[in-house]
Amino acid sequence: MAAVVIGIASCCWTLERQQHHLVGEECIAAVSAMGAVPVLLPALAAQQPAAMLLSAIDGLLLPGSLSNIDPRQYGAPAVPGDFADPARDATNLPLIRAAVAAGVPLFGICRGLQEINVAFGGTLTRAVQDEPGRLDHREPAGEREALYQPAHDIRLVPGGLLHGWYGEPVARVNSLHQQGIARLAPALRAEAHAPDGLIEAVRVEGAAAFALGVQWHPEWRPQENRLSQTLFSAFRDSCLLRRQLRAKNAAPAGR
């Protein structure tokens, strides 16, 4: 059987007066470590129909990004000067809904978790650290190595998928975000919380395949973190089932 193919959603940034479709190397490396083939999906919105993309992949990975989702996507006013990525928004939000409807495994990381929430009708808070009682979830100052060091505990929801896979009630994660979930979308269920109550992981309730988002970055050296290994293993297994189904459907009749 051919290798599992994971589509990784790209950012679309203007660099040196040209548009570039970008994905961080950590996500590419994490997908390769799964034994899967990473395929970068450009942020072309309606130019590439969701059904066409999903028919060619076994799973969809939504990476983190320095950019923010345009707040107008969840009914809030635009923020002048904000680092937005309208092409990524226009591509991923409908693609997320289509992936879940088609049973394509879906894994959102940081911005990817926020995209899943917005795609299903949830809202975001733009500056978690400014809310009373909240921690500062932004990354620390320092070299790149320091950014991804464990920052705080999360408590997994008892009886949730993540708790069942991991087998422990508490894990420690890194934290490199300023935005977070404000109102959880009706189709989602919380899977983990930070000590301040902020939602750190969600699942799409009733999804036919893996459909999960996390606010931290499990793609950073996943081989050194059991929770990261747990997440990518569950995602891989779901993608493998999708691959087997695609192969069965593509087989000639009578075979």
PDB file of C-alpha atoms in Angstrom:
ATOM      1  CA  MET A   1       0.000   0.000   0.000  1.00  0.00           C
ATOM      2  CA  ALA A   2       1.234   3.504  -0.809  1.00  0.00           C
ATOM      3  CA  ALA A   3       2.345   5.793   2.004  1.00  0.00           C
ATOM      4  CA  VAL A   4      -0.123   7.940   3.895  1.00  0.00           C
ATOM      5  CA  VAL A   5      -0.355  11.470   2.464  1.00  0.00           C
ATOM      6  CA  ILE A   6      -0.826  14.383   4.887  1.00  0.00           C
ATOM      7  CA  GLY A   7      -1.825  17.768   3.505  1.00  0.00           C
ATOM      8  CA  ILE A   8      -0.305  20.640   5.491  1.00  0.00           C
ATOM      9  CA  ALA A   9      -2.114  23.962   5.177  1.00  0.00           C
ATOM     10  CA  SER A  10       0.176  26.809   4.144  1.00  0.00           C
ATOM     11  CA  CYS A  11       0.365  30.421   5.196  1.00  0.00           C
ATOM     12  CA  CYS A  12       0.423  33.046   2.447  1.00  0.00           C
ATOM     13  CA  TRP A  13       2.818  35.901   3.196  1.00  0.00           C
ATOM     14  CA  THR A  14       4.279  38.685   1.091  1.00  0.00           C
ATOM     15  CA  LEU A  15       8.090  38.590   1.249  1.00  0.00           C
ATOM     16  CA  GLU A  16      10.315  40.729  -0.960  1.00  0.00           C
ATOM     17  CA  ARG A  17       7.226  41.961  -2.821  1.00  0.00           C
ATOM     18  CA  GLN A  18       6.205  38.407  -3.778  1.00  0.00           C
ATOM     19  CA  GLN A  19       3.609  36.096  -2.273  1.00  0.00           C
ATOM     20  CA  HIS A  20       4.961  32.886  -0.777  1.00  0.00           C
ATOM     21  CA  HIS A  21       3.110  29.849   0.533  1.00  0.00           C
ATOM     22  CA  LEU A  22       4.889  28.701   3.679  1.00  0.00           C
ATOM     23  CA  VAL A  23       4.957  25.907   6.255  1.00  0.00           C
ATOM     24  CA  GLY A  24       7.373  25.627   9.183  1.00  0.00           C
ATOM     25  CA  GLU A  25       9.863  22.796   8.973  1.00  0.00           C
ATOM     26  CA  GLU A  26       8.847  21.333  12.352  1.00  0.00           C
ATOM     27  CA  CYS A  27       5.438  20.275  11.025  1.00  0.00           C
ATOM     28  CA  ILE A  28       7.019  18.817   7.905  1.00  0.00           C
ATOM     29  CA  ALA A  29       9.497  16.885  10.043  1.00  0.00           C
ATOM     30  CA  ALA A  30       6.769  15.656  12.410  1.00  0.00           C
ATOM     31  CA  VAL A  31       4.685  14.332   9.510  1.00  0.00           C
ATOM     32  CA  SER A  32       7.744  12.647   7.982  1.00  0.00           C
ATOM     33  CA  ALA A  33       8.503  11.049  11.352  1.00  0.00           C
ATOM     34  CA  MET A  34       5.007   9.522  11.228  1.00  0.00           C
ATOM     35  CA  GLY A  35       6.120   7.652   8.117  1.00  0.00           C
ATOM     36  CA  ALA A  36       3.784   9.803   6.040  1.00  0.00           C
ATOM     37  CA  VAL A  37       4.346  11.989   2.989  1.00  0.00           C
ATOM     38  CA  PRO A  38       3.909  15.722   3.744  1.00  0.00           C
ATOM     39  CA  VAL A  39       2.257  17.706   0.942  1.00  0.00           C
ATOM     40  CA  LEU A  40       2.009  21.474   1.254  1.00  0.00           C
ATOM     41  CA  LEU A  41      -1.407  22.867   0.371  1.00  0.00           C
ATOM     42  CA  PRO A  42      -1.202  26.431  -0.991  1.00  0.00           C
ATOM     43  CA  ALA A  43      -3.680  28.974   0.351  1.00  0.00           C
ATOM     44  CA  LEU A  44      -5.614  29.487  -2.868  1.00  0.00           C
ATOM     45  CA  ALA A  45      -9.138  29.592  -1.410  1.00  0.00           C
ATOM     46  CA  ALA A  46     -11.825  29.035  -4.064  1.00  0.00           C
ATOM     47  CA  GLN A  47      -9.230  28.432  -6.775  1.00  0.00           C
ATOM     48  CA  GLN A  48      -8.780  24.915  -5.382  1.00  0.00           C
ATOM     49  CA  PRO A  49     -12.098  23.281  -4.443  1.00  0.00           C
ATOM     50  CA  ALA A  50     -12.075  21.571  -1.063  1.00  0.00           C
ATOM     51  CA  ALA A  51     -13.399  18.317  -2.492  1.00  0.00           C
ATOM     52  CA  MET A  52     -10.503  18.134  -4.935  1.00  0.00           C
ATOM     53  CA  LEU A  53      -7.924  18.656  -2.205  1.00  0.00           C
ATOM     54  CA  LEU A  54      -9.489  16.219   0.218  1.00  0.00           C
ATOM     55  CA  SER A  55      -9.736  13.482  -2.401  1.00  0.00           C
ATOM     56  CA  ALA A  56      -5.944  13.510  -2.703  1.00  0.00           C
ATOM     57  CA  ILE A  57      -4.949  13.327   0.990  1.00  0.00           C
ATOM     58  CA  ASP A  58      -5.387  11.011   3.954  1.00  0.00           C
ATOM     59  CA  GLY A  59      -5.221  13.695   6.643  1.00  0.00           C
ATOM     60  CA  LEU A  60      -5.151  17.459   7.077  1.00  0.00           C
ATOM     61  CA  LEU A  61      -2.727  19.263   9.404  1.00  0.00           C
ATOM     62  CA  LEU A  62      -3.317  22.920  10.317  1.00  0.00           C
ATOM     63  CA  PRO A  63      -0.051  24.364  11.680  1.00  0.00           C
ATOM     64  CA  GLY A  64       0.495  27.351  13.913  1.00  0.00           C
ATOM     65  CA  SER A  65       1.448  30.735  12.511  1.00  0.00           C
ATOM     66  CA  LEU A  66       2.580  34.208  13.489  1.00  0.00           C
ATOM     67  CA  SER A  67      -0.549  35.577  11.830  1.00  0.00           C
ATOM     68  CA  ASN A  68      -3.973  36.013  13.417  1.00  0.00           C
ATOM     69  CA  ILE A  69      -7.380  35.048  12.098  1.00  0.00           C
ATOM     70  CA  ASP A  70      -9.217  38.120  10.838  1.00  0.00           C
ATOM     71  CA  PRO A  71     -11.635  38.925  13.707  1.00  0.00           C
ATOM     72  CA  ARG A  72     -14.341  39.708  11.160  1.00  0.00           C
ATOM     73  CA  GLN A  73     -14.483  35.941  10.581  1.00  0.00           C
ATOM     74  CA  TYR A  74     -16.090  35.607  14.040  1.00  0.00           C
ATOM     75  CA  GLY A  75     -18.115  38.814  14.129  1.00  0.00           C
ATOM     76  CA  ALA A  76     -15.603  41.159  15.778  1.00  0.00           C
ATOM     77  CA  PRO A  77     -14.293  44.401  14.279  1.00  0.00           C
ATOM     78  CA  ALA A  78     -11.136  44.451  12.182  1.00  0.00           C
ATOM     79  CA  VAL A  79      -7.900  45.488  13.882  1.00  0.00           C
ATOM     80  CA  PRO A  80      -5.892  48.022  11.842  1.00  0.00           C
ATOM     81  CA  GLY A  81      -2.305  46.947  11.339  1.00  0.00           C
ATOM     82  CA  ASP A  82      -2.896  43.395  12.571  1.00  0.00           C
ATOM     83  CA  PHE A  83      -0.762  40.656  11.010  1.00  0.00           C
ATOM     84  CA  ALA A  84      -3.520  38.764   9.217  1.00  0.00           C
ATOM     85  CA  ASP A  85      -3.509  36.103   6.518  1.00  0.00           C
ATOM     86  CA  PRO A  86      -6.787  36.467   4.603  1.00  0.00           C
ATOM     87  CA  ALA A  87      -5.784  33.848   2.031  1.00  0.00           C
ATOM     88  CA  ARG A  88      -5.232  31.245   4.749  1.00  0.00           C
ATOM     89  CA  ASP A  89      -8.542  32.175   6.412  1.00  0.00           C
ATOM     90  CA  ALA A  90     -10.428  31.905   3.120  1.00  0.00           C
ATOM     91  CA  THR A  91      -8.826  28.541   2.392  1.00  0.00           C
ATOM     92  CA  ASN A  92      -8.881  26.793   5.754  1.00  0.00           C
ATOM     93  CA  LEU A  93     -12.224  27.720   7.280  1.00  0.00           C
ATOM     94  CA  PRO A  94     -14.337  26.042   4.563  1.00  0.00           C
ATOM     95  CA  LEU A  95     -11.736  23.283   4.173  1.00  0.00           C
ATOM     96  CA  ILE A  96     -12.068  22.379   7.856  1.00  0.00           C
ATOM     97  CA  ARG A  97     -15.833  21.957   7.599  1.00  0.00           C
ATOM     98  CA  ALA A  98     -15.466  19.939   4.394  1.00  0.00           C
ATOM     99  CA  ALA A  99     -12.799  17.693   5.918  1.00  0.00           C
ATOM    100  CA  VAL A 100     -14.955  16.792   8.910  1.00  0.00           C
ATOM    101  CA  ALA A 101     -17.980  16.189   6.683  1.00  0.00           C
ATOM    102  CA  ALA A 102     -15.900  13.904   4.434  1.00  0.00           C
ATOM    103  CA  GLY A 103     -14.344  11.961   7.317  1.00  0.00           C
ATOM    104  CA  VAL A 104     -10.812  13.209   6.615  1.00  0.00           C
ATOM    105  CA  PRO A 105      -8.651  13.211   9.782  1.00  0.00           C
ATOM    106  CA  LEU A 106      -7.995  16.753  10.980  1.00  0.00           C
ATOM    107  CA  PHE A 107      -5.306  17.995  13.391  1.00  0.00           C
ATOM    108  CA  GLY A 108      -5.057  21.687  14.329  1.00  0.00           C
ATOM    109  CA  ILE A 109      -2.076  23.218  16.126  1.00  0.00           C
ATOM    110  CA  CYS A 110      -2.201  26.658  17.813  1.00  0.00           C
ATOM    111  CA  ARG A 111      -3.712  28.848  15.059  1.00  0.00           C
ATOM    112  CA  GLY A 112      -5.096  25.592  13.679  1.00  0.00           C
ATOM    113  CA  LEU A 113      -7.093  24.999  16.869  1.00  0.00           C
ATOM    114  CA  GLN A 114      -8.407  28.563  16.652  1.00  0.00           C
ATOM    115  CA  GLU A 115      -9.366  28.000  13.003  1.00  0.00           C
ATOM    116  CA  ILE A 116     -11.361  24.902  13.942  1.00  0.00           C
ATOM    117  CA  ASN A 117     -13.230  26.881  16.590  1.00  0.00           C
ATOM    118  CA  VAL A 118     -13.986  29.786  14.244  1.00  0.00           C
ATOM    119  CA  ALA A 119     -14.927  27.450  11.365  1.00  0.00           C
ATOM    120  CA  PHE A 120     -17.715  25.977  13.507  1.00  0.00           C
ATOM    121  CA  GLY A 121     -18.988  29.269  14.901  1.00  0.00           C
ATOM    122  CA  GLY A 122     -16.823  29.960  17.941  1.00  0.00           C
ATOM    123  CA  THR A 123     -15.032  33.181  18.862  1.00  0.00           C
ATOM    124  CA  LEU A 124     -11.560  34.184  20.042  1.00  0.00           C
ATOM    125  CA  THR A 125     -10.091  36.506  22.614  1.00  0.00           C
ATOM    126  CA  ARG A 126      -7.272  38.527  21.105  1.00  0.00           C
ATOM    127  CA  ALA A 127      -5.110  39.079  24.204  1.00  0.00           C
ATOM    128  CA  VAL A 128      -5.491  36.346  26.813  1.00  0.00           C
ATOM    129  CA  GLN A 129      -2.964  38.021  29.126  1.00  0.00           C
ATOM    130  CA  ASP A 130      -5.174  41.115  29.449  1.00  0.00           C
ATOM    131  CA  GLU A 131      -8.138  39.174  30.831  1.00  0.00           C
ATOM    132  CA  PRO A 132      -8.541  39.105  34.637  1.00  0.00           C
ATOM    133  CA  GLY A 133      -7.384  35.841  36.147  1.00  0.00           C
ATOM    134  CA  ARG A 134      -5.638  34.592  33.017  1.00  0.00           C
ATOM    135  CA  LEU A 135      -2.015  33.548  32.692  1.00  0.00           C
ATOM    136  CA  ASP A 136       0.333  35.131  30.184  1.00  0.00           C
ATOM    137  CA  HIS A 137       0.421  32.447  27.498  1.00  0.00           C
ATOM    138  CA  ARG A 138       2.930  34.236  25.282  1.00  0.00           C
ATOM    139  CA  GLU A 139       6.339  32.742  24.597  1.00  0.00           C
ATOM    140  CA  PRO A 140       9.262  33.818  26.783  1.00  0.00           C
ATOM    141  CA  ALA A 141      12.070  36.002  25.500  1.00  0.00           C
ATOM    142  CA  GLY A 142      15.247  34.255  24.451  1.00  0.00           C
ATOM    143  CA  GLU A 143      16.690  31.949  21.851  1.00  0.00           C
ATOM    144  CA  ARG A 144      14.496  29.646  19.793  1.00  0.00           C
ATOM    145  CA  GLU A 145      15.222  26.695  22.058  1.00  0.00           C
ATOM    146  CA  ALA A 146      13.802  28.579  25.019  1.00  0.00           C
ATOM    147  CA  LEU A 147      10.519  29.399  23.257  1.00  0.00           C
ATOM    148  CA  TYR A 148       9.362  25.785  23.231  1.00  0.00           C
ATOM    149  CA  GLN A 149      10.255  24.824  26.772  1.00  0.00           C
ATOM    150  CA  PRO A 150       7.376  23.499  28.931  1.00  0.00           C
ATOM    151  CA  ALA A 151       5.450  26.470  30.329  1.00  0.00           C
ATOM    152  CA  HIS A 152       2.428  25.224  32.273  1.00  0.00           C
ATOM    153  CA  ASP A 153       0.339  22.180  33.067  1.00  0.00           C
ATOM    154  CA  ILE A 154      -2.876  21.230  31.350  1.00  0.00           C
ATOM    155  CA  ARG A 155      -5.609  19.123  32.890  1.00  0.00           C
ATOM    156  CA  LEU A 156      -7.209  16.629  30.520  1.00  0.00           C
ATOM    157  CA  VAL A 157     -10.983  16.334  30.635  1.00  0.00           C
ATOM    158  CA  PRO A 158     -11.951  13.024  32.313  1.00  0.00           C
ATOM    159  CA  GLY A 159     -13.528  10.646  29.830  1.00  0.00           C
ATOM    160  CA  GLY A 160     -12.284  12.660  26.852  1.00  0.00           C
ATOM    161  CA  LEU A 161     -10.436  11.221  23.882  1.00  0.00           C
ATOM    162  CA  LEU A 162      -7.133  12.797  24.850  1.00  0.00           C
ATOM    163  CA  HIS A 163      -7.384  11.548  28.420  1.00  0.00           C
ATOM    164  CA  GLY A 164      -8.142   8.063  27.162  1.00  0.00           C
ATOM    165  CA  TRP A 165      -5.197   8.025  24.759  1.00  0.00           C
ATOM    166  CA  TYR A 166      -2.687   9.547  27.174  1.00  0.00           C
ATOM    167  CA  GLY A 167      -3.829   7.746  30.306  1.00  0.00           C
ATOM    168  CA  GLU A 168      -2.888  10.514  32.754  1.00  0.00           C
ATOM    169  CA  PRO A 169      -4.959  13.460  34.043  1.00  0.00           C
ATOM    170  CA  VAL A 170      -2.224  16.112  33.769  1.00  0.00           C
ATOM    171  CA  ALA A 171       0.475  16.949  31.220  1.00  0.00           C
ATOM    172  CA  ARG A 172       2.922  19.822  30.798  1.00  0.00           C
ATOM    173  CA  VAL A 173       3.046  21.789  27.535  1.00  0.00           C
ATOM    174  CA  ASN A 174       4.772  24.725  25.892  1.00  0.00           C
ATOM    175  CA  SER A 175       2.922  27.989  25.273  1.00  0.00           C
ATOM    176  CA  LEU A 176       3.487  30.431  22.387  1.00  0.00           C
ATOM    177  CA  HIS A 177       0.187  32.200  21.848  1.00  0.00           C
ATOM    178  CA  GLN A 178      -1.606  35.412  22.687  1.00  0.00           C
ATOM    179  CA  GLN A 179      -5.054  34.604  21.330  1.00  0.00           C
ATOM    180  CA  GLY A 180      -7.289  31.862  22.648  1.00  0.00           C
ATOM    181  CA  ILE A 181     -10.795  30.489  22.582  1.00  0.00           C
ATOM    182  CA  ALA A 182     -13.416  32.854  24.021  1.00  0.00           C
ATOM    183  CA  ARG A 183     -16.672  31.088  23.122  1.00  0.00           C
ATOM    184  CA  LEU A 184     -16.392  27.431  22.213  1.00  0.00           C
ATOM    185  CA  ALA A 185     -18.204  26.483  19.017  1.00  0.00           C
ATOM    186  CA  PRO A 186     -21.358  24.396  19.596  1.00  0.00           C
ATOM    187  CA  ALA A 187     -19.938  21.488  17.568  1.00  0.00           C
ATOM    188  CA  LEU A 188     -16.807  21.260  19.723  1.00  0.00           C
ATOM    189  CA  ARG A 189     -16.030  19.791  23.111  1.00  0.00           C
ATOM    190  CA  ALA A 190     -13.142  20.785  25.352  1.00  0.00           C
ATOM    191  CA  GLU A 191     -10.468  18.131  25.839  1.00  0.00           C
ATOM    192  CA  ALA A 192      -8.028  20.015  28.107  1.00  0.00           C
ATOM    193  CA  HIS A 193      -7.718  23.239  30.105  1.00  0.00           C
ATOM    194  CA  ALA A 194      -4.855  25.387  31.364  1.00  0.00           C
ATOM    195  CA  PRO A 195      -4.670  26.212  35.090  1.00  0.00           C
ATOM    196  CA  ASP A 196      -6.485  29.502  34.400  1.00  0.00           C
ATOM    197  CA  GLY A 197      -9.380  27.687  32.716  1.00  0.00           C
ATOM    198  CA  LEU A 198      -8.426  28.544  29.132  1.00  0.00           C
ATOM    199  CA  ILE A 199      -9.360  25.773  26.718  1.00  0.00           C
ATOM    200  CA  GLU A 200      -6.173  24.100  25.477  1.00  0.00           C
ATOM    201  CA  ALA A 201      -7.570  21.267  23.354  1.00  0.00           C
ATOM    202  CA  VAL A 202     -10.842  20.500  21.572  1.00  0.00           C
ATOM    203  CA  ARG A 203     -12.444  17.768  19.529  1.00  0.00           C
ATOM    204  CA  VAL A 204     -15.220  17.914  16.959  1.00  0.00           C
ATOM    205  CA  GLU A 205     -18.060  16.013  18.567  1.00  0.00           C
ATOM    206  CA  GLY A 206     -19.374  13.147  16.480  1.00  0.00           C
ATOM    207  CA  ALA A 207     -16.627  13.340  13.866  1.00  0.00           C
ATOM    208  CA  ALA A 208     -16.103  10.100  11.957  1.00  0.00           C
ATOM    209  CA  ALA A 209     -12.307  10.417  12.129  1.00  0.00           C
ATOM    210  CA  PHE A 210      -9.659  12.105  14.269  1.00  0.00           C
ATOM    211  CA  ALA A 211     -10.702  15.781  14.510  1.00  0.00           C
ATOM    212  CA  LEU A 212      -8.746  17.493  17.255  1.00  0.00           C
ATOM    213  CA  GLY A 213      -7.006  20.791  17.904  1.00  0.00           C
ATOM    214  CA  VAL A 214      -4.455  21.781  20.529  1.00  0.00           C
ATOM    215  CA  GLN A 215      -3.249  25.219  21.571  1.00  0.00           C
ATOM    216  CA  TRP A 216       0.366  24.189  22.230  1.00  0.00           C
ATOM    217  CA  HIS A 217       3.020  22.970  19.757  1.00  0.00           C
ATOM    218  CA  PRO A 218       3.416  19.171  19.827  1.00  0.00           C
ATOM    219  CA  GLU A 219       5.441  19.292  16.594  1.00  0.00           C
ATOM    220  CA  TRP A 220       8.460  20.596  18.548  1.00  0.00           C
ATOM    221  CA  ARG A 221      10.677  17.530  19.095  1.00  0.00           C
ATOM    222  CA  PRO A 222       7.740  15.132  19.443  1.00  0.00           C
ATOM    223  CA  GLN A 223      10.052  12.185  20.027  1.00  0.00           C
ATOM    224  CA  GLU A 224      10.988  13.733  23.384  1.00  0.00           C
ATOM    225  CA  ASN A 225       7.430  14.200  24.665  1.00  0.00           C
ATOM    226  CA  ARG A 226       4.987  11.371  25.387  1.00  0.00           C
ATOM    227  CA  LEU A 227       1.897  13.543  24.910  1.00  0.00           C
ATOM    228  CA  SER A 228       3.162  14.675  21.501  1.00  0.00           C
ATOM    229  CA  GLN A 229       3.847  11.070  20.558  1.00  0.00           C
ATOM    230  CA  THR A 230       0.338  10.145  21.691  1.00  0.00           C
ATOM    231  CA  LEU A 231      -1.247  12.840  19.534  1.00  0.00           C
ATOM    232  CA  PHE A 232       0.705  12.087  16.385  1.00  0.00           C
ATOM    233  CA  SER A 233       0.207   8.329  16.814  1.00  0.00           C
ATOM    234  CA  ALA A 234      -3.575   8.746  17.070  1.00  0.00           C
ATOM    235  CA  PHE A 235      -3.562  11.083  14.072  1.00  0.00           C
ATOM    236  CA  ARG A 236      -1.414   8.638  12.069  1.00  0.00           C
ATOM    237  CA  ASP A 237      -3.677   5.691  12.886  1.00  0.00           C
ATOM    238  CA  SER A 238      -6.752   7.608  11.752  1.00  0.00           C
ATOM    239  CA  CYS A 239      -4.984   8.695   8.549  1.00  0.00           C
ATOM    240  CA  LEU A 240      -3.970   5.101   7.883  1.00  0.00           C
ATOM    241  CA  LEU A 241      -7.592   3.993   8.112  1.00  0.00           C
ATOM    242  CA  ARG A 242      -8.504   6.759   5.685  1.00  0.00           C
ATOM    243  CA  ARG A 243      -5.750   5.561   3.324  1.00  0.00           C
ATOM    244  CA  GLN A 244      -7.043   1.999   3.455  1.00  0.00           C
ATOM    245  CA  LEU A 245     -10.563   3.192   2.680  1.00  0.00           C
ATOM    246  CA  ARG A 246      -9.321   5.251  -0.280  1.00  0.00           C
ATOM    247  CA  ALA A 247      -7.390   2.260  -1.611  1.00  0.00           C
ATOM    248  CA  LYS A 248     -10.436  -0.003  -1.256  1.00  0.00           C
ATOM    249  CA  ASN A 249     -12.666   2.465  -3.066  1.00  0.00           C
ATOM    250  CA  ALA A 250     -10.107   2.863  -5.856  1.00  0.00           C
ATOM    251  CA  ALA A 251      -9.703  -0.893  -6.400  1.00  0.00           C
ATOM    252  CA  PRO A 252     -11.220  -2.294  -9.627  1.00  0.00           C
ATOM    253  CA  ALA A 253     -14.614  -3.916  -9.231  1.00  0.00           C
ATOM    254  CA  GLY A 254     -14.514  -7.625  -8.494  1.00  0.00           C
ATOM    255  CA  ARG A 255     -11.129  -7.585  -6.853  1.00  0.00           C
TER     256      ARG A 255
END
